[in-house]
Amino acid sequence: MIDVVIMCGGRGTRLKPATETQPKSLLQVGDRPMIDHLIGHFLGYGCRRFVMCLGYRAEAIRAHFQARAGSSPVVRSDRAVQMAVADGVPFTVVLADTGLDTPTGGRLKRAEPYIGSDSFIVAYGDVLSDVDLTELHGFHTRQRRLATVTAARPTSPFGHLVMGDDDAVSAFLEKPKLNEWVNIGFAVLERRVLHRLSVNSPQLEAGLLPEVAAEGQLSAFRHHGMFEPMDSYADYTRLNEMCRRGELDLFKGPTVTAGQQWQPSSAGLRGA
């Protein structure tokens, strides 16, 4: 079973005032916090072990998972808390304090002691997507490279004009998909890349990922489905408006409700 590392320690300054008192991963999107949408998606593919890289407002995230714990938390000798959360679907969360202002590269290094699988997924706690994780992991395995990122074509925030040489407008494209591909996270990494990191490493996009790309060891999995970042307060408002209008079906995993039972598909990532 593949581990999932979730980056949820950032301050979320562009999401103020919503993040004045809570971390962005706990902001409500529709009827549940952002982190529950994300974990629900992973649960739907058989993932059962999550390492949360905590930082800003870490105590709020701890309280969120402790409130849902089906058994008493087990405090490890390094003071990271690991608990079995049985909220309909049992899964394990390791709550790792990775520093208040640590870049993602340093956070991943500090989370290394808790990563048990030979390859693992790194996701960001502020991006929602319907990425097919089985296809992603299979693609990474076939590529035989150290790392794979998920790439998608973003939607332009503007209306685009199709114009001729005579300046006549022949068409108006309302917020089309752009031709460029961007990194949306949902990366699969081989555990052996962790030795390249230190607790002072910069953001993954500024250090590790460009490094392995220069060596020909980075692949891009092309995702053609939904992805919705929550980078700003405007994004936060937009996502909730989309939910209210029924335009965004975010929760792809099982409905995590006490008392319900769910069995993962044999086609999931178990055994990966």
One Martini backbone bead per residue (centre of mass of N, CA, C, O) as a GRO file, in nm:
protein
  272
    1MET     BB    1   0.096   0.036   0.023
    2ILE     BB    2   0.067   0.369  -0.037
    3ASP     BB    3   0.186   0.659   0.059
    4VAL     BB    4   0.073   0.985   0.193
    5VAL     BB    5   0.181   1.318   0.140
    6ILE     BB    6   0.074   1.620   0.312
    7MET     BB    7   0.069   1.959   0.249
    8CYS     BB    8  -0.027   2.166   0.561
    9GLY     BB    9   0.178   2.431   0.666
   10GLY     BB   10   0.082   2.681   0.552
   11ARG     BB   11  -0.041   3.016   0.587
   12GLY     BB   12  -0.232   3.142   0.367
   13THR     BB   13  -0.220   3.458   0.292
   14ARG     BB   14  -0.415   3.469   0.028
   15LEU     BB   15  -0.673   3.372   0.230
   16LYS     BB   16  -0.732   3.618   0.350
   17PRO     BB   17  -0.929   3.591   0.638
   18ALA     BB   18  -0.972   3.273   0.662
   19THR     BB   19  -0.656   3.222   0.794
   20GLU     BB   20  -0.639   3.359   1.078
   21THR     BB   21  -0.758   3.078   1.253
   22GLN     BB   22  -0.691   2.876   1.005
   23PRO     BB   23  -0.613   2.642   0.800
   24LYS     BB   24  -0.664   2.577   0.468
   25SER     BB   25  -0.734   2.264   0.502
   26LEU     BB   26  -1.002   2.359   0.692
   27LEU     BB   27  -1.159   2.476   0.486
   28GLN     BB   28  -1.474   2.518   0.369
   29VAL     BB   29  -1.607   2.294   0.111
   30GLY     BB   30  -1.903   2.302   0.139
   31ASP     BB   31  -1.958   2.023   0.372
   32ARG     BB   32  -1.630   2.026   0.396
   33PRO     BB   33  -1.318   2.003   0.436
   34MET     BB   34  -1.059   1.998   0.229
   35ILE     BB   35  -0.912   1.743   0.351
   36ASP     BB   36  -1.157   1.548   0.315
   37HIS     BB   37  -1.167   1.549   0.012
   38LEU     BB   38  -0.880   1.444  -0.035
   39ILE     BB   39  -0.890   1.182   0.132
   40GLY     BB   40  -1.135   1.060  -0.009
   41HIS     BB   41  -0.994   1.015  -0.278
   42PHE     BB   42  -0.775   0.819  -0.169
   43LEU     BB   43  -0.963   0.605  -0.048
   44GLY     BB   44  -1.085   0.520  -0.332
   45TYR     BB   45  -0.771   0.383  -0.387
   46GLY     BB   46  -0.669   0.242  -0.098
   47CYS     BB   47  -0.565   0.445   0.083
   48ARG     BB   48  -0.433   0.437   0.449
   49ARG     BB   49  -0.169   0.638   0.460
   50PHE     BB   50  -0.092   0.946   0.638
   51VAL     BB   51   0.123   1.237   0.601
   52MET     BB   52   0.127   1.526   0.795
   53CYS     BB   53   0.253   1.850   0.720
   54LEU     BB   54   0.309   2.057   0.971
   55GLY     BB   55   0.244   2.408   1.101
   56TYR     BB   56   0.020   2.601   1.064
   57ARG     BB   57  -0.209   2.536   1.287
   58ALA     BB   58  -0.159   2.239   1.400
   59GLU     BB   59  -0.369   2.207   1.633
   60ALA     BB   60  -0.622   2.198   1.445
   61ILE     BB   61  -0.553   1.935   1.295
   62ARG     BB   62  -0.531   1.754   1.537
   63ALA     BB   63  -0.823   1.800   1.637
   64HIS     BB   64  -0.966   1.692   1.388
   65PHE     BB   65  -0.854   1.393   1.411
   66GLN     BB   66  -0.915   1.334   1.710
   67ALA     BB   67  -1.229   1.360   1.675
   68ARG     BB   68  -1.216   1.092   1.462
   69ALA     BB   69  -1.109   0.887   1.641
   70GLY     BB   70  -1.142   0.532   1.711
   71SER     BB   71  -0.882   0.573   1.887
   72SER     BB   72  -0.628   0.612   2.075
   73PRO     BB   73  -0.364   0.783   2.070
   74VAL     BB   74  -0.026   0.746   1.961
   75VAL     BB   75   0.272   0.831   2.119
   76ARG     BB   76   0.564   0.899   2.012
   77SER     BB   77   0.892   0.963   2.088
   78ASP     BB   78   0.880   1.223   1.874
   79ARG     BB   79   0.568   1.340   1.908
   80ALA     BB   80   0.425   1.203   1.705
   81VAL     BB   81   0.097   1.140   1.585
   82GLN     BB   82  -0.071   0.825   1.585
   83MET     BB   83  -0.381   0.719   1.418
   84ALA     BB   84  -0.685   0.557   1.419
   85VAL     BB   85  -0.933   0.622   1.172
   86ALA     BB   86  -1.287   0.543   1.230
   87ASP     BB   87  -1.498   0.688   0.969
   88GLY     BB   88  -1.597   0.410   0.819
   89VAL     BB   89  -1.293   0.444   0.724
   90PRO     BB   90  -0.997   0.310   0.780
   91PHE     BB   91  -0.716   0.509   0.897
   92THR     BB   92  -0.390   0.665   0.889
   93VAL     BB   93  -0.229   0.922   1.093
   94VAL     BB   94   0.048   1.142   1.062
   95LEU     BB   95   0.152   1.403   1.286
   96ALA     BB   96   0.389   1.622   1.152
   97ASP     BB   97   0.623   1.842   1.267
   98THR     BB   98   0.777   2.076   1.013
   99GLY     BB   99   0.727   2.364   1.071
  100LEU     BB  100   0.630   2.685   1.013
  101ASP     BB  101   0.852   2.786   0.754
  102THR     BB  102   0.888   2.538   0.583
  103PRO     BB  103   0.971   2.411   0.311
  104THR     BB  104   0.879   2.139   0.125
  105GLY     BB  105   1.154   1.999   0.126
  106GLY     BB  106   1.193   2.005   0.436
  107ARG     BB  107   0.931   1.861   0.510
  108LEU     BB  108   0.992   1.594   0.370
  109LYS     BB  109   1.243   1.526   0.534
  110ARG     BB  110   1.095   1.529   0.816
  111ALA     BB  111   0.897   1.286   0.710
  112GLU     BB  112   1.073   1.032   0.648
  113PRO     BB  113   1.030   0.842   0.909
  114TYR     BB  114   0.707   0.790   0.803
  115ILE     BB  115   0.802   0.652   0.541
  116GLY     BB  116   0.737   0.312   0.411
  117SER     BB  117   0.735   0.331   0.112
  118ASP     BB  118   0.908   0.314  -0.188
  119SER     BB  119   0.660   0.471  -0.280
  120PHE     BB  120   0.508   0.805  -0.310
  121ILE     BB  121   0.276   1.058  -0.232
  122VAL     BB  122   0.247   1.408  -0.321
  123ALA     BB  123   0.041   1.654  -0.167
  124TYR     BB  124  -0.178   1.927  -0.164
  125GLY     BB  125  -0.404   2.100   0.063
  126ASP     BB  126  -0.505   2.310  -0.209
  127VAL     BB  127  -0.587   2.060  -0.409
  128LEU     BB  128  -0.832   1.960  -0.644
  129SER     BB  129  -0.903   1.625  -0.782
  130ASP     BB  130  -0.961   1.347  -1.039
  131VAL     BB  131  -0.725   1.176  -1.022
  132ASP     BB  132  -0.596   0.879  -1.139
  133LEU     BB  133  -0.408   0.686  -0.929
  134THR     BB  134  -0.365   0.426  -1.086
  135GLU     BB  135  -0.256   0.556  -1.344
  136LEU     BB  136  -0.028   0.716  -1.216
  137HIS     BB  137   0.131   0.478  -1.090
  138GLY     BB  138   0.162   0.315  -1.350
  139PHE     BB  139   0.319   0.527  -1.504
  140HIS     BB  140   0.558   0.550  -1.309
  141THR     BB  141   0.648   0.254  -1.331
  142ARG     BB  142   0.700   0.255  -1.644
  143GLN     BB  143   0.915   0.494  -1.648
  144ARG     BB  144   1.156   0.459  -1.440
  145ARG     BB  145   1.155   0.703  -1.241
  146LEU     BB  146   1.191   0.910  -0.963
  147ALA     BB  147   0.962   1.109  -1.090
  148THR     BB  148   0.613   1.234  -1.074
  149VAL     BB  149   0.399   1.459  -1.227
  150THR     BB  150   0.107   1.647  -1.248
  151ALA     BB  151  -0.055   1.753  -1.548
  152ALA     BB  152  -0.222   2.061  -1.654
  153ARG     BB  153  -0.469   2.259  -1.809
  154PRO     BB  154  -0.549   2.568  -1.771
  155THR     BB  155  -0.774   2.817  -1.705
  156SER     BB  156  -0.863   3.101  -1.816
  157PRO     BB  157  -0.960   3.417  -1.670
  158PHE     BB  158  -1.022   3.491  -1.970
  159GLY     BB  159  -1.128   3.637  -2.256
  160HIS     BB  160  -1.080   3.535  -2.587
  161LEU     BB  161  -0.946   3.654  -2.894
  162VAL     BB  162  -1.018   3.625  -3.241
  163MET     BB  163  -0.784   3.760  -3.475
  164GLY     BB  164  -0.708   3.944  -3.743
  165ASP     BB  165  -0.512   4.149  -3.941
  166ASP     BB  166  -0.775   4.362  -3.938
  167ASP     BB  167  -0.896   4.337  -3.630
  168ALA     BB  168  -1.099   4.127  -3.656
  169VAL     BB  169  -1.350   3.952  -3.484
  170SER     BB  170  -1.431   3.596  -3.500
  171ALA     BB  171  -1.398   3.529  -3.183
  172PHE     BB  172  -1.520   3.415  -2.850
  173LEU     BB  173  -1.337   3.298  -2.564
  174GLU     BB  174  -1.447   3.160  -2.267
  175LYS     BB  175  -1.225   3.050  -2.074
  176PRO     BB  176  -0.998   2.874  -2.183
  177LYS     BB  177  -0.786   2.643  -2.251
  178LEU     BB  178  -0.464   2.606  -2.225
  179ASN     BB  179  -0.161   2.487  -2.368
  180GLU     BB  180  -0.034   2.475  -2.113
  181TRP     BB  181   0.155   2.311  -1.860
  182VAL     BB  182   0.092   2.224  -1.516
  183ASN     BB  183   0.166   2.185  -1.185
  184ILE     BB  184  -0.057   1.994  -0.942
  185GLY     BB  185   0.092   1.760  -0.831
  186PHE     BB  186   0.063   1.447  -0.754
  187ALA     BB  187   0.327   1.303  -0.667
  188VAL     BB  188   0.573   1.055  -0.753
  189LEU     BB  189   0.809   0.896  -0.533
  190GLU     BB  190   1.110   0.783  -0.460
  191ARG     BB  191   1.262   0.719  -0.165
  192ARG     BB  192   1.568   0.764  -0.268
  193VAL     BB  193   1.542   1.089  -0.293
  194LEU     BB  194   1.567   1.184   0.012
  195HIS     BB  195   1.887   1.212   0.028
  196ARG     BB  196   1.877   1.503  -0.126
  197LEU     BB  197   1.768   1.607   0.135
  198SER     BB  198   1.699   1.866   0.371
  199VAL     BB  199   1.579   2.068   0.627
  200ASN     BB  200   1.678   2.322   0.415
  201SER     BB  201   1.514   2.283   0.180
  202PRO     BB  202   1.346   2.388  -0.066
  203GLN     BB  203   1.132   2.392  -0.276
  204LEU     BB  204   1.056   2.145  -0.490
  205GLU     BB  205   1.043   2.345  -0.749
  206ALA     BB  206   1.356   2.458  -0.667
  207GLY     BB  207   1.503   2.167  -0.637
  208LEU     BB  208   1.441   1.858  -0.683
  209LEU     BB  209   1.282   1.865  -0.955
  210PRO     BB  210   1.495   2.010  -1.135
  211GLU     BB  211   1.718   1.805  -1.080
  212VAL     BB  212   1.578   1.548  -1.204
  213ALA     BB  213   1.517   1.676  -1.477
  214ALA     BB  214   1.822   1.721  -1.563
  215GLU     BB  215   1.850   1.384  -1.549
  216GLY     BB  216   1.584   1.244  -1.668
  217GLN     BB  217   1.384   1.180  -1.380
  218LEU     BB  218   1.115   1.326  -1.502
  219SER     BB  219   0.766   1.303  -1.507
  220ALA     BB  220   0.446   1.349  -1.693
  221PHE     BB  221   0.111   1.340  -1.602
  222ARG     BB  222  -0.171   1.362  -1.796
  223HIS     BB  223  -0.443   1.570  -1.707
  224HIS     BB  224  -0.802   1.606  -1.821
  225GLY     BB  225  -0.942   1.693  -1.577
  226MET     BB  226  -1.002   1.795  -1.274
  227PHE     BB  227  -0.885   2.117  -1.132
  228GLU     BB  228  -0.866   2.291  -0.799
  229PRO     BB  229  -0.746   2.565  -0.671
  230MET     BB  230  -0.657   2.734  -0.337
  231ASP     BB  231  -0.482   3.033  -0.339
  232SER     BB  232  -0.735   3.221  -0.283
  233TYR     BB  233  -1.011   3.387  -0.184
  234ALA     BB  234  -1.143   3.371  -0.461
  235ASP     BB  235  -1.127   3.063  -0.482
  236TYR     BB  236  -1.290   2.998  -0.230
  237THR     BB  237  -1.548   3.134  -0.328
  238ARG     BB  238  -1.579   2.982  -0.596
  239LEU     BB  239  -1.602   2.692  -0.487
  240ASN     BB  240  -1.861   2.745  -0.318
  241GLU     BB  241  -2.035   2.834  -0.554
  242MET     BB  242  -2.012   2.569  -0.713
  243CYS     BB  243  -2.140   2.395  -0.494
  244ARG     BB  244  -2.416   2.545  -0.479
  245ARG     BB  245  -2.463   2.482  -0.804
  246GLY     BB  246  -2.352   2.184  -0.870
  247GLU     BB  247  -2.045   2.204  -1.032
  248LEU     BB  248  -1.893   2.030  -0.786
  249ASP     BB  249  -1.754   1.705  -0.761
  250LEU     BB  250  -1.529   1.628  -0.512
  251PHE     BB  251  -1.618   1.354  -0.369
  252LYS     BB  252  -1.466   1.050  -0.475
  253GLY     BB  253  -1.497   0.901  -0.236
  254PRO     BB  254  -1.610   0.791   0.031
  255THR     BB  255  -1.841   0.833   0.267
  256VAL     BB  256  -1.739   0.973   0.574
  257THR     BB  257  -1.928   0.784   0.803
  258ALA     BB  258  -2.043   0.686   1.074
  259GLY     BB  259  -2.105   0.326   1.037
  260GLN     BB  260  -1.977   0.293   0.770
  261GLN     BB  261  -1.892   0.071   0.503
  262TRP     BB  262  -1.586   0.006   0.302
  263GLN     BB  263  -1.457  -0.139   0.001
  264PRO     BB  264  -1.197  -0.166  -0.184
  265SER     BB  265  -1.077  -0.193  -0.478
  266SER     BB  266  -0.870  -0.418  -0.647
  267ALA     BB  267  -0.771  -0.164  -0.842
  268GLY     BB  268  -0.606  -0.034  -0.654
  269LEU     BB  269  -0.311   0.047  -0.444
  270ARG     BB  270  -0.285  -0.214  -0.330
  271GLY     BB  271   0.052  -0.323  -0.313
  272ALA     BB  272   0.226  -0.074  -0.435
   0.00000   0.00000   0.00000
